[in-house]
Amino acid sequence: MRYHVIAIEREFASGGQEIGQRTAERLGIPCYGREILKMAAEKMGRPEAYLEELEEKATGSFMYSMYCLAGLSKGESLSRESQLFLAEAEIIHRLTQTPAVIVGRCAAHPLKDREDVLRVFIHADDAFRKRRAGEIYGIPAQKEAEVIKRADRRRSSYYRTNTGKDWRDNGNYHIVLDSGLLGIERCVDILEACWGSPRI
């Protein structure tokens, strides 16, 4: 069996989004990330900014955590945060009916029963991430460490809320890549090679 989906989680400013996009281009398949939030906004009839706020709230919601972990079905009693999670999960299922790269959104969790999903985590050292934070996102040097820490904390909380697992636990992934050590291009090479090799 060959992989059908690459699901990437990544530290902030580690290059995970770029790696996902460039891998998808190499493979001739689509890459989805924030597009999933946009699709959820259209599905729910809500602004993207409002849904982003819900995600922030979701990371601290005990009831939302219980919903995610229990895998409950739709119902009138679901909170808006839970409805958003369910909408995104449904979108991820739909998008991955054909080959795709998904960046973020805890995409591997809704697909956890599938054996054709390559689960990937991208990380890098502080120097690499600070440099990218400035060059790619235009973050002032004096704010880089703070922004990186805050973004990672949010992603970690969001992941734990949705999956009940530790975001940085290597056991959650098939492959963990250090983009600072390997470089963006080499990470893309590795994912391309994994995609083209039959699973054993």
XYZ file of N, CA and C in Angstrom:
600
model
N 0.838 -1.201 0.000
C 0.000 0.000 0.000
C 0.875 1.254 0.000
N 0.513 2.207 -0.833
C 1.226 3.478 -0.860
C 0.437 4.526 -0.091
N 1.141 5.559 0.366
C 0.460 6.635 1.093
C -0.434 7.428 0.150
N -1.530 7.916 0.711
C -2.534 8.663 -0.038
C -2.618 10.114 0.455
N -2.219 10.299 1.723
C -2.301 11.621 2.370
C -1.050 11.847 3.198
N -0.534 13.078 3.187
C 0.535 13.493 4.105
C -0.070 14.524 5.047
N -0.054 14.224 6.337
C -0.601 15.129 7.354
C 0.565 15.687 8.167
N 0.766 16.999 8.084
C 1.928 17.646 8.701
C 1.520 18.517 9.884
N 2.140 18.266 11.032
C 2.091 19.199 12.162
C 3.457 19.858 12.209
N 3.513 21.109 12.686
C 4.803 21.808 12.638
C 4.896 22.894 13.699
N 6.136 23.102 14.168
C 6.409 24.228 15.052
C 6.296 25.514 14.241
N 5.961 26.589 14.928
C 5.863 27.875 14.251
C 7.222 28.274 13.672
N 7.206 28.775 12.432
C 8.394 29.260 11.735
C 9.434 28.171 11.474
N 9.003 26.912 11.474
C 9.920 25.814 11.165
C 9.941 25.506 9.668
N 9.057 26.163 8.914
C 8.990 25.924 7.481
C 8.019 24.830 7.093
N 7.201 24.372 8.022
C 6.275 23.279 7.750
C 5.291 23.574 6.632
N 4.786 24.814 6.605
C 3.840 25.185 5.554
C 4.521 25.150 4.184
N 5.719 25.716 4.112
C 6.462 25.718 2.849
C 6.811 24.297 2.414
N 7.215 23.478 3.363
C 7.543 22.084 3.043
C 6.314 21.364 2.503
N 5.174 21.592 3.138
C 3.940 20.973 2.675
C 3.569 21.406 1.267
N 3.657 22.704 1.022
C 3.298 23.231 -0.300
C 4.247 22.728 -1.378
N 5.546 22.744 -1.087
C 6.516 22.316 -2.085
C 6.445 20.811 -2.338
N 6.135 20.045 -1.292
C 5.958 18.603 -1.468
C 4.749 18.329 -2.358
N 3.666 19.043 -2.105
C 2.449 18.874 -2.909
C 2.715 19.221 -4.372
N 3.478 20.288 -4.602
C 3.816 20.673 -5.973
C 4.623 19.579 -6.654
N 5.572 19.008 -5.936
C 6.390 17.922 -6.498
C 5.519 16.728 -6.887
N 4.539 16.431 -6.025
C 3.712 15.246 -6.219
C 2.533 15.496 -7.150
N 2.300 16.775 -7.465
C 1.182 17.114 -8.334
C -0.172 16.945 -7.672
N -0.221 17.197 -6.350
C -1.467 17.074 -5.596
C -1.702 18.367 -4.824
N -2.930 18.623 -4.364
C -3.205 19.869 -3.639
C -2.675 19.853 -2.205
N -2.440 21.046 -1.678
C -2.038 21.233 -0.289
C -3.078 22.122 0.377
N -3.564 21.698 1.527
C -4.569 22.461 2.260
C -4.070 22.784 3.662
N -4.355 23.982 4.125
C -4.017 24.396 5.474
C -5.112 25.315 5.971
N -4.840 26.599 5.887
C -5.832 27.578 6.295
C -7.090 27.511 5.430
N -6.950 26.959 4.235
C -8.114 26.808 3.351
C -9.236 26.032 4.031
N -8.858 25.124 4.940
C -9.871 24.326 5.644
C -10.711 25.211 6.554
N -10.060 26.179 7.211
C -10.804 27.122 8.048
C -11.746 27.959 7.193
N -11.271 28.371 6.018
C -12.112 29.154 5.108
C -13.326 28.343 4.666
N -13.096 27.065 4.346
C -14.210 26.204 3.943
C -15.198 26.012 5.090
N -14.673 25.886 6.304
C -15.545 25.729 7.478
C -16.367 26.997 7.698
N -15.745 28.149 7.450
C -16.455 29.422 7.604
C -17.620 29.499 6.621
N -17.378 29.064 5.391
C -18.440 29.062 4.383
C -19.535 28.068 4.749
N -19.138 26.901 5.245
C -20.093 25.854 5.605
C -20.977 26.291 6.766
N -20.370 27.003 7.735
C -21.103 27.407 8.934
C -21.734 28.790 8.812
N -21.394 29.486 7.707
C -21.940 30.824 7.530
C -21.401 31.825 8.528
N -20.128 31.678 8.869
C -19.479 32.548 9.860
C -18.188 33.129 9.292
N -17.772 34.316 9.748
C -16.502 34.895 9.293
C -15.318 34.059 9.789
N -14.247 34.028 9.003
C -13.042 33.295 9.403
C -12.506 33.800 10.741
N -12.517 35.113 10.925
C -11.982 35.691 12.162
C -12.750 35.178 13.382
N -14.053 35.018 13.222
C -14.880 34.510 14.327
C -14.505 33.068 14.653
N -14.278 32.254 13.622
C -13.914 30.862 13.847
C -12.527 30.740 14.473
N -11.633 31.644 14.120
C -10.310 31.649 14.751
C -10.433 31.902 16.246
N -11.353 32.794 16.609
C -11.594 33.063 18.027
C -12.155 31.825 18.722
N -13.019 31.098 18.027
C -13.567 29.868 18.599
C -12.463 28.847 18.851
N -11.519 28.766 17.920
C -10.405 27.840 18.109
C -9.592 28.210 19.341
N -9.400 29.505 19.542
C -8.677 29.961 20.728
C -9.412 29.528 21.987
N -10.745 29.694 21.982
C -11.546 29.310 23.142
C -11.556 27.803 23.314
N -11.553 27.094 22.197
C -11.634 25.637 22.250
C -10.461 25.035 22.990
N -9.302 25.668 22.905
C -8.115 25.102 23.534
C -8.215 25.114 25.044
N -9.144 25.880 25.597
C -9.280 25.915 27.047
C -10.614 25.379 27.518
N -11.360 24.733 26.656
C -12.703 24.273 26.995
C -12.695 22.810 27.406
N -13.033 22.528 28.665
C -13.062 21.160 29.151
C -14.127 20.346 28.415
N -15.302 20.929 28.234
C -16.386 20.224 27.560
C -16.020 19.917 26.105
N -15.323 20.852 25.475
C -14.890 20.631 24.087
C -13.904 19.472 24.031
N -13.005 19.417 25.023
C -12.039 18.320 25.075
C -12.752 16.987 25.206
N -13.758 16.940 26.071
C -14.502 15.702 26.262
C -15.217 15.293 24.975
N -15.730 16.274 24.265
C -16.394 15.999 22.982
C -15.414 15.386 21.992
N -14.248 16.019 21.878
C -13.257 15.546 20.917
C -12.802 14.131 21.240
N -12.535 13.882 22.506
C -12.010 12.589 22.903
C -13.058 11.490 22.787
N -14.313 11.841 23.028
C -15.378 10.851 22.961
C -15.803 10.568 21.534
N -15.503 11.503 20.617
C -15.883 11.319 19.224
C -17.386 11.316 19.043
N -18.072 12.207 19.750
C -19.525 12.251 19.690
C -20.009 12.714 18.322
N -21.206 12.300 17.958
C -21.791 12.707 16.689
C -22.488 14.039 16.837
N -22.953 14.568 15.705
C -23.616 15.864 15.703
C -24.880 15.831 16.559
N -25.183 16.983 17.136
C -26.392 17.103 17.938
C -26.627 18.548 18.277
N -27.849 18.868 18.664
C -28.191 20.254 18.953
C -27.447 20.789 20.167
N -26.994 19.896 21.034
C -26.355 20.340 22.272
C -24.885 20.704 22.092
N -24.345 20.478 20.915
C -22.933 20.763 20.706
C -22.661 22.262 20.778
N -21.528 22.615 21.385
C -21.115 24.012 21.437
C -20.646 24.464 20.059
N -20.475 25.762 19.878
C -19.971 26.277 18.596
C -18.562 25.761 18.330
N -17.764 25.651 19.404
C -16.409 25.121 19.249
C -16.449 23.684 18.725
N -17.367 22.893 19.277
C -17.502 21.507 18.851
C -18.007 21.417 17.416
N -18.930 22.302 17.072
C -19.453 22.329 15.706
C -18.347 22.659 14.713
N -17.447 23.561 15.107
C -16.325 23.909 14.235
C -15.413 22.712 14.042
N -15.080 22.025 15.124
C -14.224 20.849 15.022
C -14.848 19.809 14.094
N -16.139 19.578 14.263
C -16.829 18.595 13.438
C -16.845 19.016 11.973
N -17.078 20.316 11.722
C -17.097 20.819 10.344
C -15.733 20.632 9.688
N -14.659 20.951 10.412
C -13.317 20.799 9.849
C -12.986 19.328 9.605
N -13.408 18.453 10.528
C -13.159 17.021 10.355
C -13.859 16.501 9.102
N -15.086 16.940 8.893
C -15.835 16.516 7.705
C -15.165 17.011 6.424
N -14.655 18.242 6.475
C -13.967 18.811 5.314
C -12.686 18.024 5.016
N -11.943 17.687 6.066
C -10.706 16.915 5.897
C -11.010 15.547 5.281
N -12.066 14.907 5.754
C -12.457 13.615 5.175
C -12.778 13.773 3.688
N -13.474 14.838 3.356
C -13.864 15.049 1.958
C -12.641 15.341 1.087
N -11.751 16.212 1.562
C -10.584 16.600 0.777
C -9.636 15.435 0.540
N -9.610 14.498 1.473
C -8.658 13.390 1.362
C -9.260 12.157 0.687
N -10.390 12.329 0.010
C -10.893 11.261 -0.841
C -9.989 11.102 -2.059
N -9.251 12.181 -2.357
C -8.216 12.139 -3.379
C -6.897 12.518 -2.704
N -5.739 12.158 -3.285
C -4.458 12.448 -2.640
C -4.291 13.921 -2.294
N -3.690 14.200 -1.130
C -3.525 15.581 -0.677
C -2.478 15.664 0.422
N -1.951 16.879 0.593
C -1.116 17.221 1.742
C -1.949 18.156 2.609
N -2.036 17.854 3.902
C -2.765 18.704 4.839
C -1.775 19.218 5.870
N -1.730 20.539 6.049
C -0.817 21.143 7.019
C -1.632 21.668 8.197
N -1.330 21.155 9.390
C -2.017 21.593 10.597
C -3.408 21.019 10.722
N -4.247 21.690 11.517
C -5.655 21.309 11.745
C -5.794 19.938 12.399
N -4.733 19.393 12.983
C -4.778 18.050 13.594
C -5.342 17.034 12.609
N -4.969 17.181 11.345
C -5.609 16.416 10.269
C -5.485 14.907 10.431
N -4.400 14.442 11.021
C -4.232 12.993 11.142
C -5.253 12.380 12.091
N -5.797 13.185 13.012
C -6.727 12.629 13.997
C -8.052 12.182 13.377
N -8.721 13.012 12.574
C -9.946 12.529 11.925
C -9.696 11.342 10.993
N -8.435 11.190 10.572
C -8.070 10.117 9.639
C -7.363 8.964 10.338
N -7.496 8.901 11.660
C -6.697 7.970 12.455
C -6.933 6.494 12.129
N -8.083 6.177 11.555
C -8.368 4.784 11.222
C -7.850 4.376 9.838
N -7.239 5.314 9.137
C -6.717 5.021 7.808
C -5.223 4.694 7.877
N -4.821 3.697 7.131
C -3.416 3.278 7.124
C -2.609 3.957 6.024
N -3.275 4.751 5.191
C -2.580 5.380 4.069
C -2.236 6.841 4.323
N -2.171 7.221 5.604
C -1.854 8.600 5.983
C -0.460 8.647 6.600
N 0.444 9.414 5.997
C 1.788 9.600 6.522
C 1.759 10.774 7.497
N 2.011 10.503 8.765
C 1.959 11.523 9.814
C 3.366 12.089 10.040
N 3.480 13.408 9.913
C 4.788 14.071 9.915
C 4.808 15.223 10.923
N 5.946 15.393 11.603
C 6.145 16.558 12.466
C 7.427 17.266 12.028
N 7.330 18.602 11.859
C 8.479 19.420 11.459
C 8.873 20.315 12.624
N 10.159 20.297 12.972
C 10.657 21.178 14.030
C 12.014 21.735 13.609
N 12.515 22.687 14.390
C 13.825 23.284 14.086
C 14.354 23.969 15.332
N 15.642 24.312 15.308
C 16.234 24.994 16.450
C 15.788 26.458 16.487
N 16.041 27.098 17.622
C 15.577 28.476 17.836
C 16.147 29.458 16.822
N 17.434 29.317 16.507
C 18.075 30.265 15.591
C 17.410 30.224 14.211
N 17.156 29.029 13.716
C 16.513 28.861 12.406
C 15.114 29.473 12.420
N 14.369 29.208 13.465
C 12.992 29.681 13.555
C 12.924 31.198 13.730
N 13.816 31.749 14.512
C 13.835 33.209 14.693
C 14.169 33.898 13.375
N 15.112 33.335 12.641
C 15.474 33.924 11.355
C 14.282 33.900 10.400
N 13.577 32.773 10.345
C 12.405 32.686 9.475
C 11.267 33.580 9.960
N 11.127 33.697 11.259
C 10.068 34.554 11.814
C 10.254 35.990 11.345
N 11.512 36.417 11.279
C 11.799 37.768 10.811
C 11.675 37.897 9.307
N 12.273 36.943 8.588
C 12.314 37.022 7.121
C 10.961 36.741 6.468
N 10.262 35.740 6.953
C 9.006 35.312 6.324
C 7.797 36.067 6.859
N 7.763 36.263 8.166
C 6.578 36.869 8.790
C 6.770 38.325 9.196
N 7.989 38.840 9.028
C 8.248 40.243 9.350
C 8.143 40.576 10.817
N 8.420 39.625 11.684
C 8.336 39.846 13.125
C 9.615 40.537 13.604
N 9.492 41.640 14.336
C 10.684 42.344 14.840
C 11.543 41.424 15.699
N 12.858 41.610 15.638
C 13.793 40.736 16.347
C 13.486 40.624 17.834
N 13.091 41.754 18.454
C 12.831 41.742 19.885
C 11.549 40.994 20.256
N 10.738 40.675 19.259
C 9.468 39.985 19.510
C 9.490 38.524 19.069
N 10.536 38.114 18.375
C 10.569 36.783 17.767
C 10.362 35.660 18.777
N 11.140 35.665 19.858
C 11.048 34.594 20.857
C 9.658 34.531 21.474
N 9.088 35.682 21.774
C 7.761 35.742 22.389
C 6.689 35.199 21.451
N 6.741 35.617 20.183
C 5.736 35.180 19.211
C 5.845 33.672 18.965
N 7.059 33.166 18.846
C 7.274 31.734 18.634
C 6.719 30.932 19.811
N 7.016 31.370 21.015
C 6.553 30.664 22.208
C 5.033 30.662 22.280
N 4.419 31.799 22.000
C 2.964 31.914 22.072
C 2.293 31.037 21.010
N 2.842 31.060 19.783
C 2.264 30.269 18.702
C 2.386 28.772 18.984
N 3.530 28.350 19.490
C 3.719 26.933 19.808
C 2.783 26.494 20.933
N 2.595 27.364 21.927
C 1.715 27.037 23.041
C 0.285 26.828 22.533
N -0.138 27.698 21.623
C -1.489 27.584 21.077
C -1.644 26.297 20.260
N -0.660 25.981 19.438
C -0.740 24.765 18.630
C -0.729 23.514 19.503
N 0.092 23.538 20.531
C 0.162 22.408 21.440
C -1.169 22.201 22.161
N -1.762 23.296 22.634
C -3.047 23.211 23.338
C -4.149 22.744 22.403
N -4.145 23.281 21.179
C -5.159 22.901 20.194
C -5.052 21.417 19.868
N -3.822 20.929 19.735
C -3.601 19.519 19.420
C -4.067 18.630 20.575
N -3.715 19.006 21.793
C -4.123 18.206 22.947
C -5.641 18.190 23.092
N -6.273 19.339 22.850
C -7.722 19.422 22.954
C -8.399 18.503 21.949
N -7.885 18.486 20.724
C -8.503 17.699 19.656
C -8.180 16.216 19.729
N -7.009 15.873 20.247
C -6.557 14.485 20.179
C -6.338 13.828 21.534
N -6.179 14.648 22.588
C -5.859 14.103 23.901
C -4.413 13.671 24.022
N -3.574 14.099 23.050
C -2.173 13.685 23.025
C -1.232 14.887 23.074
N 0.033 14.587 23.398
C 1.077 15.605 23.438
C 1.546 15.900 22.010
N 1.461 17.149 21.610
C 1.812 17.597 20.264
C 3.222 17.183 19.863
N 4.167 17.243 20.813
C 5.567 16.965 20.499
C 5.975 15.512 20.757
N 5.047 14.656 21.074
C 5.369 13.250 21.303
C 5.670 12.576 19.968
N 6.914 12.141 19.795
C 7.317 11.528 18.523
C 6.485 10.303 18.174
N 5.896 9.672 19.189
C 5.091 8.486 18.948
C 3.825 8.755 18.146
N 3.462 10.038 18.016
C 2.270 10.398 17.242
C 2.533 10.407 15.737
N 3.804 10.319 15.369
C 4.178 10.538 13.964
C 5.000 9.376 13.405
N 4.914 9.210 12.091
C 5.753 8.222 11.416
C 7.163 8.764 11.216
N 7.242 10.078 11.002
C 8.544 10.687 10.708
C 8.609 12.090 11.308
N 9.743 12.404 11.937
C 9.985 13.717 12.532
C 11.213 14.308 11.846
N 11.063 15.505 11.275
C 12.136 16.124 10.499
C 12.601 17.424 11.136
N 13.914 17.584 11.249
C 14.516 18.824 11.739
C 14.845 19.687 10.524
N 13.989 20.648 10.227
C 14.174 21.474 9.029
C 15.369 22.408 9.153
N 15.764 22.751 10.383
C 16.940 23.586 10.572
C 18.212 22.844 10.207
N 18.252 21.568 10.530
C 19.415 20.735 10.232
C 19.410 20.272 8.776
N 18.278 19.802 8.317
C 18.189 19.219 6.976
C 18.018 20.254 5.874
N 17.327 21.352 6.198
C 16.994 22.337 5.176
C 15.634 22.007 4.564
N 14.980 23.026 4.055
C 13.643 22.857 3.491
C 13.650 21.868 2.323
N 14.597 22.028 1.415
C 14.634 21.204 0.205
C 14.823 19.729 0.529
N 15.704 19.440 1.486
C 15.959 18.042 1.843
C 14.724 17.428 2.503
N 14.010 18.198 3.299
C 12.775 17.700 3.912
C 11.764 17.329 2.833
N 11.675 18.164 1.805
C 10.767 17.874 0.689
C 11.211 16.596 -0.022
N 12.523 16.446 -0.220
C 13.059 15.237 -0.860
C 12.644 13.985 -0.087
N 12.748 14.064 1.237
C 12.448 12.914 2.090
C 10.963 12.548 2.000
N 10.097 13.548 2.054
C 8.661 13.275 1.989
C 8.270 12.733 0.613
N 8.912 13.255 -0.411
C 8.642 12.751 -1.760
C 9.048 11.278 -1.855
N 10.194 10.937 -1.263
C 10.665 9.554 -1.291
C 9.729 8.638 -0.503
N 9.257 9.125 0.635
C 8.319 8.324 1.448
C 7.031 8.075 0.685
N 6.555 9.092 -0.016
C 5.310 8.981 -0.777
C 5.414 7.925 -1.873
N 6.557 7.869 -2.510
C 6.699 6.975 -3.653
C 7.065 5.550 -3.291
N 7.317 5.287 -1.993
C 7.729 3.938 -1.591
C 6.533 3.165 -1.022
N 6.367 1.923 -1.424
C 5.279 1.107 -0.862
C 5.473 0.941 0.636
N 4.352 0.944 1.395
C 4.428 0.689 2.830
C 4.666 -0.793 3.053
N 5.459 -1.099 4.065
C 5.781 -2.505 4.377
C 4.863 -3.012 5.486
